[in-house]
Coordinates of C-alpha atoms in Angstrom, one line a residue:
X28 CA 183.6 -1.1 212.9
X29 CA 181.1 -3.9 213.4
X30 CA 178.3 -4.7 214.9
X31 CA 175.6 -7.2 215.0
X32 CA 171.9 -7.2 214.9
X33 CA 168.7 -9.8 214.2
X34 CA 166.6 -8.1 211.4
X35 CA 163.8 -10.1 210.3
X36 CA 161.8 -8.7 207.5
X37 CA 157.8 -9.5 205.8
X38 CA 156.7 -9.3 202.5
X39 CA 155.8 -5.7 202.8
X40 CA 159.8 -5.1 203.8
X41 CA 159.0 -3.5 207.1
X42 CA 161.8 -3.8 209.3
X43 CA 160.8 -6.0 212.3
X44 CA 161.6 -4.3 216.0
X45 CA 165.3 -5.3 216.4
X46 CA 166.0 -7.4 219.8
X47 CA 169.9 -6.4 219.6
X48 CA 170.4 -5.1 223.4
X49 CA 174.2 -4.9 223.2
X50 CA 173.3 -2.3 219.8
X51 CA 170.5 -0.2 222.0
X52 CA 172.8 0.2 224.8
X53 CA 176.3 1.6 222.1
X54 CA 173.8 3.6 220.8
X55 CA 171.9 5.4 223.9
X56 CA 175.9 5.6 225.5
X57 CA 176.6 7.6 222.7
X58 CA 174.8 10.4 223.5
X59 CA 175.7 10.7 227.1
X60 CA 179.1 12.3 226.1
X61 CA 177.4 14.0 223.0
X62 CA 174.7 16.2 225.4
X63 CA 177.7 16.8 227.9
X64 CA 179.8 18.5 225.1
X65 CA 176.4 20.6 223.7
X66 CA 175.7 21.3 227.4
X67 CA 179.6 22.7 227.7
X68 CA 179.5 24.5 224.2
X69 CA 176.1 26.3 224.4
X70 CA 176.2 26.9 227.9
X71 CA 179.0 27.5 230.0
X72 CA 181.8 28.5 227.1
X73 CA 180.3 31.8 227.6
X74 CA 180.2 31.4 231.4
X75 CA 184.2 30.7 231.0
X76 CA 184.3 33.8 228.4
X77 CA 182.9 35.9 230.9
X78 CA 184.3 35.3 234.1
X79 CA 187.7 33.6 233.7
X80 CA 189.1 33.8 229.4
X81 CA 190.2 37.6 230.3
X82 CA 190.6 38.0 233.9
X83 CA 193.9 39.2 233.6
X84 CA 193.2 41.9 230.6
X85 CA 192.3 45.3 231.2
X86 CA 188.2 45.6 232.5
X87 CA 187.5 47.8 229.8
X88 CA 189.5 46.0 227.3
X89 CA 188.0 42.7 228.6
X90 CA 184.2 44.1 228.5
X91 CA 184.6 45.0 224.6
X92 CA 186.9 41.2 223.7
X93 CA 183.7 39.6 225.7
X94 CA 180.9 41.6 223.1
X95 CA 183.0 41.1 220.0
X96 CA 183.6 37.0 221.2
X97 CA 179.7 36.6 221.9
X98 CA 178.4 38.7 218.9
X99 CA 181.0 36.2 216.8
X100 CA 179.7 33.0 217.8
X101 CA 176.4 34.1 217.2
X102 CA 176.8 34.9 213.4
X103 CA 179.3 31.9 213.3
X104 CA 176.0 29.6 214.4
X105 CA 173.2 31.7 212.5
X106 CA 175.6 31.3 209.3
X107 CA 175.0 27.3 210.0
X108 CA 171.8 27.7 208.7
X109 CA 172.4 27.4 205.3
X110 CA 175.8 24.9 206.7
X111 CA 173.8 22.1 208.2
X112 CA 171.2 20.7 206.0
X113 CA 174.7 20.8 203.3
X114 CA 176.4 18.7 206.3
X115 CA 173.2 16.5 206.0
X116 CA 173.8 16.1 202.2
X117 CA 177.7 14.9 202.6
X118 CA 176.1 12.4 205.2
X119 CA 173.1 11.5 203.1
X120 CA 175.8 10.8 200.2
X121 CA 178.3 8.8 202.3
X122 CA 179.2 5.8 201.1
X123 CA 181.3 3.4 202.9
X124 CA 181.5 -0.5 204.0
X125 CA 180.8 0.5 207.8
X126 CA 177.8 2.5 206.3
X127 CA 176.2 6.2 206.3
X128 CA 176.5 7.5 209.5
X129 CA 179.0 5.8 211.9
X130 CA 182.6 6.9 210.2
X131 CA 181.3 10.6 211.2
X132 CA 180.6 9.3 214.9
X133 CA 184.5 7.8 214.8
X134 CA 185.8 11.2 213.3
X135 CA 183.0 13.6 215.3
X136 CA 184.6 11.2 218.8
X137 CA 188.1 12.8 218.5
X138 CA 188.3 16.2 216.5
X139 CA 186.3 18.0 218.7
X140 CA 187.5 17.3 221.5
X141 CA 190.9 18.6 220.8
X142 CA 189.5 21.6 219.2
X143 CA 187.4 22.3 222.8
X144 CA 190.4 22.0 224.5
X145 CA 192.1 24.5 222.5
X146 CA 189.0 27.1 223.3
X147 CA 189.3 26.7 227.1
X148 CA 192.6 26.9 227.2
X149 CA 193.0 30.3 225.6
X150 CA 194.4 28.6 222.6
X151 CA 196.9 27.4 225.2
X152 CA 198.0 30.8 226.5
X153 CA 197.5 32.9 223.4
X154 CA 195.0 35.3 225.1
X155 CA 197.5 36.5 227.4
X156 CA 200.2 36.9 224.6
X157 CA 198.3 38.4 221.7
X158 CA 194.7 39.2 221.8
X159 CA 194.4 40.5 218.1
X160 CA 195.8 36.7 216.8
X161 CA 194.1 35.2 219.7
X162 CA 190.9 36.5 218.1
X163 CA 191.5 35.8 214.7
X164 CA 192.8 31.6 215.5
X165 CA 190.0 31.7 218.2
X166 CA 187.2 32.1 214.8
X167 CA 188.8 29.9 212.6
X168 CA 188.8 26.9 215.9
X169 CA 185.5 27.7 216.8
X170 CA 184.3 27.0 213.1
X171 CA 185.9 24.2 212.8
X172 CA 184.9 22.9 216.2
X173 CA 181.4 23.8 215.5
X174 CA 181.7 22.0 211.4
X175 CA 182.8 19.2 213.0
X176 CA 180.2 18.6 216.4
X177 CA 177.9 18.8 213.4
X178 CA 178.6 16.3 211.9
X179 CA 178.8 14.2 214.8
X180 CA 175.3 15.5 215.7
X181 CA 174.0 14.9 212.8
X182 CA 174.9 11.3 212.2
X183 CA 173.7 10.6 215.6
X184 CA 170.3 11.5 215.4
X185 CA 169.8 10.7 211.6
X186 CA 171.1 6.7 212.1
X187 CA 167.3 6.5 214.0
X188 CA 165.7 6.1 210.7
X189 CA 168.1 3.8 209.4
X190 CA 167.9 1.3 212.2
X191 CA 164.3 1.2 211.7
X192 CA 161.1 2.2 210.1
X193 CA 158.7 1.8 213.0
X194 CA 157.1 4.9 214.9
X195 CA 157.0 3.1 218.0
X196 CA 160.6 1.4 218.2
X197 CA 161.7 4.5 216.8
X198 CA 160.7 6.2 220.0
X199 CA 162.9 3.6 222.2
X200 CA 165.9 4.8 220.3
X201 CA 164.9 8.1 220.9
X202 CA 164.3 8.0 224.6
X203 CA 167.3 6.2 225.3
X204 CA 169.4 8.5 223.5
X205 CA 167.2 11.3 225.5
X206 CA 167.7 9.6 228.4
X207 CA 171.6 9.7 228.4
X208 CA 171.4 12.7 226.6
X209 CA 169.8 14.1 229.5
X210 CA 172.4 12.6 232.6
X211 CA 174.9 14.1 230.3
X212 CA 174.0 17.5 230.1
X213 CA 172.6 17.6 233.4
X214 CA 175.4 16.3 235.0
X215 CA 177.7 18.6 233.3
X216 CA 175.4 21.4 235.1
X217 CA 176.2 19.4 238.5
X218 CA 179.5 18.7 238.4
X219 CA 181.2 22.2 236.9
X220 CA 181.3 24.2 239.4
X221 CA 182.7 21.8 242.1
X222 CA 185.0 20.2 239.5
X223 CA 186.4 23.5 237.9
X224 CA 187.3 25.0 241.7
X225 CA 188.6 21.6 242.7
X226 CA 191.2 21.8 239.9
X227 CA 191.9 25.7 240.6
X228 CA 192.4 24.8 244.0
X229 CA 194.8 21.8 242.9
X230 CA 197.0 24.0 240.5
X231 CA 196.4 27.8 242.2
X232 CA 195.5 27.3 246.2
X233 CA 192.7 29.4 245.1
X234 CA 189.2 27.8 245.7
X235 CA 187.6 29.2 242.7
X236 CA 186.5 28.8 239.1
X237 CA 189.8 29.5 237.6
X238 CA 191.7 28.9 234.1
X239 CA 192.9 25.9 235.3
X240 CA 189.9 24.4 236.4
X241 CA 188.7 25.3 233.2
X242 CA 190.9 24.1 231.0
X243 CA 191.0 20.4 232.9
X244 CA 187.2 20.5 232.8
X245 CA 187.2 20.7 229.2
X246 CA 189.7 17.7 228.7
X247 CA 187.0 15.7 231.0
X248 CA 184.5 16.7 228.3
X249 CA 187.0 15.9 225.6
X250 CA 187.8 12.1 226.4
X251 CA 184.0 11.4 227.6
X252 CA 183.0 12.5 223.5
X253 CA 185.7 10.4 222.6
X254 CA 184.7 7.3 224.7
X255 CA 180.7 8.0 223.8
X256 CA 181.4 8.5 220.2
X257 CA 183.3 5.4 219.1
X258 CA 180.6 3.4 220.9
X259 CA 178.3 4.2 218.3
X260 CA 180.9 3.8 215.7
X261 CA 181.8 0.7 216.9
X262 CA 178.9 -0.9 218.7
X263 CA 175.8 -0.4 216.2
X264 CA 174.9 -1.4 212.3
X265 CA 172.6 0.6 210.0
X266 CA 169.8 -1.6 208.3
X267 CA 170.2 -1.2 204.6
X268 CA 167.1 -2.9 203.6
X269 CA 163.3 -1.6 203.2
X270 CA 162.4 1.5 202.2
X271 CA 165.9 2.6 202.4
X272 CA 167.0 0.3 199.6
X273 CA 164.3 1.2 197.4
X274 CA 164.3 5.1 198.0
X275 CA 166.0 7.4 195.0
X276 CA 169.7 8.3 195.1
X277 CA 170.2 11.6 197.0
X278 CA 170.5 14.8 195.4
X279 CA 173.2 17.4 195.5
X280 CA 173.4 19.9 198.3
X281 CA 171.2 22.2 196.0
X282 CA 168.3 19.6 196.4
X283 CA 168.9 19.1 200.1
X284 CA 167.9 22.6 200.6
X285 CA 164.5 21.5 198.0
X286 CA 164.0 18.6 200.2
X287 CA 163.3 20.8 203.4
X288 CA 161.7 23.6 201.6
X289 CA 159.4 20.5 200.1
X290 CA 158.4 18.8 203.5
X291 CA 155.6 21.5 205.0
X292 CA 155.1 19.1 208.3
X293 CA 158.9 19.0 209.2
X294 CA 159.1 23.0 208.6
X295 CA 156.2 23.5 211.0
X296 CA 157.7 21.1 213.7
X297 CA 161.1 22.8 213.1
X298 CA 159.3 26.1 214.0
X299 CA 157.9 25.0 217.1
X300 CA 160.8 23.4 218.2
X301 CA 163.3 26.7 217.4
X302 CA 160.4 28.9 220.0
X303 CA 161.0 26.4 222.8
X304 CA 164.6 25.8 222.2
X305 CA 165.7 29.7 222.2
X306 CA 163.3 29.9 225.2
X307 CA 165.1 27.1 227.1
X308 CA 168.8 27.7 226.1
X309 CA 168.0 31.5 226.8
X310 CA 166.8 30.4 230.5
X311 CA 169.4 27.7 231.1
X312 CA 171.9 29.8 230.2
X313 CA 171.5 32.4 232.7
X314 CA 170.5 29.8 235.7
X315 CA 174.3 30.0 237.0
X316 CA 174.0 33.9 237.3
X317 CA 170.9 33.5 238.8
X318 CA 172.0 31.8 241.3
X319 CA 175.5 33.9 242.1
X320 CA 174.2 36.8 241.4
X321 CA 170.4 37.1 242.3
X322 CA 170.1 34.4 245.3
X323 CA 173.7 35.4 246.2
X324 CA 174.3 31.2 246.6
X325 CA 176.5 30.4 243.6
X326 CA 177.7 26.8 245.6
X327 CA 173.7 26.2 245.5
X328 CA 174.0 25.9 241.7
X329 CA 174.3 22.5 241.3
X330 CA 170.9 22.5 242.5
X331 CA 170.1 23.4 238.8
X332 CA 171.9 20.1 237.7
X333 CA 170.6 17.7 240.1
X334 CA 167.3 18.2 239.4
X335 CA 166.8 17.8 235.8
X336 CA 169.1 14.7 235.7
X337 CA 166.5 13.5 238.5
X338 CA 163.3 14.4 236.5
X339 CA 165.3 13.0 233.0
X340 CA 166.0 9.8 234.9
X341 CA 162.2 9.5 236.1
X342 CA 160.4 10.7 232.8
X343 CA 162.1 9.3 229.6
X344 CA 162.1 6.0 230.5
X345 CA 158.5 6.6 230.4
X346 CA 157.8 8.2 227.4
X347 CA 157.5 5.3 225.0
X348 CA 155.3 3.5 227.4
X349 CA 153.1 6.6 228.0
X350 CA 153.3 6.8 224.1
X351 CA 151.5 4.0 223.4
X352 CA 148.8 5.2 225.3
X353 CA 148.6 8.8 224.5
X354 CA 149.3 11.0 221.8
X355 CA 152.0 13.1 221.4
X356 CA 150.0 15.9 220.7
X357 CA 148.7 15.8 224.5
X358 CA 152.3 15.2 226.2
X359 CA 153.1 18.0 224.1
X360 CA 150.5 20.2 225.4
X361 CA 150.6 18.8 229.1
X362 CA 154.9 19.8 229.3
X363 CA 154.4 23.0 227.7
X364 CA 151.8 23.9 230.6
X365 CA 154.0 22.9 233.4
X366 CA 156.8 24.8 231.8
X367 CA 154.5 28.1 231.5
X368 CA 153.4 27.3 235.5
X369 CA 157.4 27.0 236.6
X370 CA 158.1 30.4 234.5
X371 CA 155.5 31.7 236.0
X372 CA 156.8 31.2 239.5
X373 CA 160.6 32.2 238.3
X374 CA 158.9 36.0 237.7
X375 CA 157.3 36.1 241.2
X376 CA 160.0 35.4 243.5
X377 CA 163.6 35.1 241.8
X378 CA 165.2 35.9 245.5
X379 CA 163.0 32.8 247.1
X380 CA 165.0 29.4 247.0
X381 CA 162.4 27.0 247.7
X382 CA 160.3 29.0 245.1
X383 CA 162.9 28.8 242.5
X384 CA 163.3 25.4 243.5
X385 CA 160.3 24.2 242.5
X386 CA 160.4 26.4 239.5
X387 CA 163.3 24.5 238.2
X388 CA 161.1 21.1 239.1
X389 CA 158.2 22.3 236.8
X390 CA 160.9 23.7 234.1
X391 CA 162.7 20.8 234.1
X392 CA 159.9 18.2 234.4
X393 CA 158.4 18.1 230.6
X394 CA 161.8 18.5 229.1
X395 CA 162.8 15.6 227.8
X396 CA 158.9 14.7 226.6
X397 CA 158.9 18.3 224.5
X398 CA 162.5 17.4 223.2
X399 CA 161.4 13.2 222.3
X400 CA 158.2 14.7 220.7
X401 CA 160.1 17.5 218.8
X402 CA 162.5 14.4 217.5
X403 CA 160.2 12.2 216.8
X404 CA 157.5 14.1 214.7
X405 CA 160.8 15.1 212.2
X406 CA 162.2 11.9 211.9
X407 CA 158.4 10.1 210.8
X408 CA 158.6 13.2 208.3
X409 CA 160.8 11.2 206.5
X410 CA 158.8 9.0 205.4
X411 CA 156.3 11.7 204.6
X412 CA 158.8 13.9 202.4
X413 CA 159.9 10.7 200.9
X414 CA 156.0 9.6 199.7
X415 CA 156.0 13.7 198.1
X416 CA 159.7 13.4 196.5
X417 CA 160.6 9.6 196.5
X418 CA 163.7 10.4 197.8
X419 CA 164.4 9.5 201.7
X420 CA 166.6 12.4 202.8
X421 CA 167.5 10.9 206.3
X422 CA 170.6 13.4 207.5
X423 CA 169.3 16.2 205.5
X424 CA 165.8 16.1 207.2
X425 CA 167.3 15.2 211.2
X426 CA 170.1 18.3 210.7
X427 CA 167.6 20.4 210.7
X428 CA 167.1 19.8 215.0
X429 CA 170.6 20.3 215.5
X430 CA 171.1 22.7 213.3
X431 CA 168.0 24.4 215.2
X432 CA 169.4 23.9 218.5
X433 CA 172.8 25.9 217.3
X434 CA 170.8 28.6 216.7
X435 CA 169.3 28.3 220.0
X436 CA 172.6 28.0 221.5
X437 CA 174.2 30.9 219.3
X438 CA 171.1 33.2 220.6
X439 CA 171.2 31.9 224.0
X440 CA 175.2 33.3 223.9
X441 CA 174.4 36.3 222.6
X442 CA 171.8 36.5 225.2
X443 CA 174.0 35.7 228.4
X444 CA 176.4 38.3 227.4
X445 CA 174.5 40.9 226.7
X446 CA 172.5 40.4 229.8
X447 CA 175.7 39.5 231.8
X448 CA 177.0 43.4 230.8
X449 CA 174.3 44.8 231.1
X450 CA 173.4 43.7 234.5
X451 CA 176.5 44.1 235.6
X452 CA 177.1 40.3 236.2
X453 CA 181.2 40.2 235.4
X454 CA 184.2 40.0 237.0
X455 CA 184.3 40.5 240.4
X456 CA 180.8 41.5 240.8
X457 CA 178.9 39.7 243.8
X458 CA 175.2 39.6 244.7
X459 CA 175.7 42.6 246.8
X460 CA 176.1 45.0 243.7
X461 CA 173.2 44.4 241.7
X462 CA 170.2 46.8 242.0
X463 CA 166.7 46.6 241.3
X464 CA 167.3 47.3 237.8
X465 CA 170.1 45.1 237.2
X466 CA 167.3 42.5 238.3
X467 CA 164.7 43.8 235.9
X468 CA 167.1 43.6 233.1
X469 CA 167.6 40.0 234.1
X470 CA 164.4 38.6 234.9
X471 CA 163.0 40.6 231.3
X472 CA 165.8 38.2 229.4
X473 CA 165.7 34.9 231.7
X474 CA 161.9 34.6 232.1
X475 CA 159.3 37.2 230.5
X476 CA 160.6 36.7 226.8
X477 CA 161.2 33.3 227.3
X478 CA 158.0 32.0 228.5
X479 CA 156.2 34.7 225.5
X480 CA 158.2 32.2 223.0
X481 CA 157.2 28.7 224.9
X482 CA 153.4 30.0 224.6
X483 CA 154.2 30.7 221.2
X484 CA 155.8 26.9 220.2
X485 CA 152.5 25.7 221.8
X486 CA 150.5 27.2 219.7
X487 CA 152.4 27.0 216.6
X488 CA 152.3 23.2 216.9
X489 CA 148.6 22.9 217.7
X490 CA 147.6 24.8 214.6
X491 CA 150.4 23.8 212.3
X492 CA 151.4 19.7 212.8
X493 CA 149.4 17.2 211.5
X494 CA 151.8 14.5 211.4
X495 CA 151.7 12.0 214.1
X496 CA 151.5 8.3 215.3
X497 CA 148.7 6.9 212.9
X498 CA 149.6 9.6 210.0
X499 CA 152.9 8.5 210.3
X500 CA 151.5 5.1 210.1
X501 CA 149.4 5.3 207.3
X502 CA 152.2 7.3 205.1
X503 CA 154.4 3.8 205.6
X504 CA 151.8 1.9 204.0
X505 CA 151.0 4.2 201.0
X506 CA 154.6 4.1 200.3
X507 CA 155.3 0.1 200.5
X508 CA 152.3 -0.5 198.3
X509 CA 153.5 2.4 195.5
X510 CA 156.9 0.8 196.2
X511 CA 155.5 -3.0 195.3
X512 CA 153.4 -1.5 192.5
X513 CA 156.9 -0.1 190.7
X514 CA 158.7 -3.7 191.5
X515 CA 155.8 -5.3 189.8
X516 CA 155.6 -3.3 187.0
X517 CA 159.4 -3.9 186.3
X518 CA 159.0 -7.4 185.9

């Protein structure tokens, strides 16, 4: 577990911009595989719960198994709450010669991926055996599956600050891992359906999205995390110098709950960023209905895929550059207003393709800019909970996105099922059946509440964040001259 890097270092120990290409490129790789398996978890493991997991059980029976699975999963993820910022601590307090954070990418690589496997296969079979013990295993995989990605997600994001101290190189590291990060979960939007019916066809002679298809889909999933994973285990190093090497030993999980509670700016950020996420995950989430069920053109959905990984691959590339040139506060502002135009247009005309078309563009578009920003402004409030505390809670303080976008995920679930039953979106169900109200009850849950909660993250971060590029900037420097002051008083 080695890698290689050129860290030069000044008097002041701020870490110099690191040159290592080979490091950048392990690094942004790993995230490719890690957004694929969210994108799989969060998204379309309900999709598979609600149109394929019980297909052969009893409608009724089926209808109550899918409530009790999706009302599950979202207490399971709001319960990670007060899990996560603990996962952070065990991080935080790892100690090993390959460093903090990269034995959890090389454990977080192949766990998981067996445990997904085990979900979209019915526990290999279980369901149709035994539903009572299917349900019971099914909870105890899912938290374990869910413990796990965690950790994995975790040490991902939270090695940022431990490669280095500066905003602005900071913000590569963060658009390259967005920028994989969004080809991954994109992709995964483009390729499911056709690769799930490919596979049904293959083992069934039924072109449809099947078990099967499923279940080969999630192996897929399962080796790309595994390949994506042990590239940052193996191809990246931590920096263990500067104001990491000088910051107080971390606390026990009791303080890691003090160290958030502590750090107003990352508790304001983490705010705005939970209003957009549920919005997003709650819209996403219902796209593939929207297209089967309310255009009636379910082998248009890769539509929805295709476009964001185009608008990922054209935009996050750009963000650092644009960065240096204007705030974040402003490419804040600017994406949130395209996203309000696009939902705007998804509440006129659902039924129009071209409309919802470019709908998606303008929902789509600012992603990855909201999502860098969002990342970017927690992980400088490092440095700003560490000049308040003098302890540098890295993992602690960058669990609480993930552990955000669980919650996101968890309501997004709970979301999609309820709105799948109540608009009659299951089984066998086709475009033909829905009624004007089954398409009220949908566009209230895709597209009014969501775009009340992306006005509402707007707002909530123009009144609330202070922290950005100079602040960030000037907190650095307070803290290296308190940080010589105490060397030289030693001596």
């Amino acid at each position: 577990m080695s890698g290689s890097t050129t860290q030069h270092t000044e008097t002041t120990g701020r870490p110099q911009p690191t040159r290592n290409t080979g490091q950048k490129i392990a690094y942004a790789f790993g995230n490719l595989g890690q957004a694929a398996f969210y994108n799989t978890m969060s998204t379309f493991f309900i999709t598979f719960v609600t149109t394929a997991l019980f297909i052969d059980v009893d409608k009724t029976l089926a209808k109550r198994l899918i409530a009790v699975i999706t009302g599950l999963v979202v207490v399971i993820r709001i319960a990670e709450i007060f899990l996560d910022p603990l996962l952070g601590n065990l991080v935080d307090n790892t100690n090993t010669r390959w460093g903090r954070f990269r034995p959890w990418q090389f454990i977080g690589g192949i766990v998981p991926g067996i445990l997904l496997i085990m979900v979209f296969t019915g526990l290999f079979g279980l369901v149709d055996v035994n539903t009572g013990v299917f349900m019971v295993l099914f909870v105890i995989v899912f938290i374990l599956l869910d413990v796990i990605y965690s950790l994995r997600d975790i040490s991902y994001w939270g090695m940022i600050p431990a490669i280095s101290s500066d905003s602005h190189e900071r913000s590569t590291y963060t658009a390259l891992g967005a920028f994989t990060g969004s080809i991954g979960y994109n992709g995964v939007t483009v390729i499911v359906v056709p690769v799930v019916s490919w596979f049904t066809w293959k083992f069934t002679g039924q072109w449809e999205q099947g078990r099967t298809g499923w279940a080969a889909f999630a192996i897929i999933i399962a080796v790309l995390g595994l390949l994506t994973a042990w590239s940052v285990a193996f191809g990246t190093r931590e920096n263990q110098g500067g104001l990491r090497a000088k910051a107080e030993a971390n606390g026990n999980p009791i303080e890691a709950f003090k160290a958030i509670a502590q750090n107003d700016q990352l508790l304001w950020v983490a705010l705005s960023y939970l209003l957009y996420s549920v919005a997003n995950v709650a819209t996403t989430g219902v796209l593939f209905y929207q297209f089967k069920y309310v255009l009636g053109a379910p082998d248009s959905f890769s539509i929805a895929g295709i476009i964001p990984v185009i608008t990922g691959l054209g935009t996050t590339p750009l963000y650092p550059v644009l960065n240096r040139r204007i705030p974040r506060r402003w490419l804040y502002t600017a994406g949130m207003a395209l996203m309000i135009v696009g939902y705007t247009l998804f509440i006129i005309a659902p039924m129009n393709l071209p409309v919802v078309i470019v709908a998606l563009i303008l929902f789509y578009l600012p992603a990855q800019t909201i999502q860098m920003t969002a990342i970017l402004s927690m992980t400088d409030s490092i440095e700003y909970g560490q000049l308040k505390t003098g302890k540098r809670n890295e993992a602690v303080t960058l669990s609480v996105r993930p552990m955000l976008d669980k919650i996101a995920g968890a309501l997004s679930n709970g979301i999609v099922g309820f709105v799948v039953v109540a608009a009659g979106m299951v089984g066998n169900a086709t475009a033909a059946d829905m009624t004007a109200a089954n398409i009220r009850t949908f566009k209230t849950c895709a597209y009014y509440l969501p775009l009340a909660g992306i006005v509402a993250s707007l707002v909530v971060f123009l009144l609330t964040v202070k922290i950005d590029e100079n602040m960030h900037a000037h907190i650095v420097e307070q803290l290296e001259g308190r940080l010589a002051s105490e060397e030289a008083d030693k001596q």
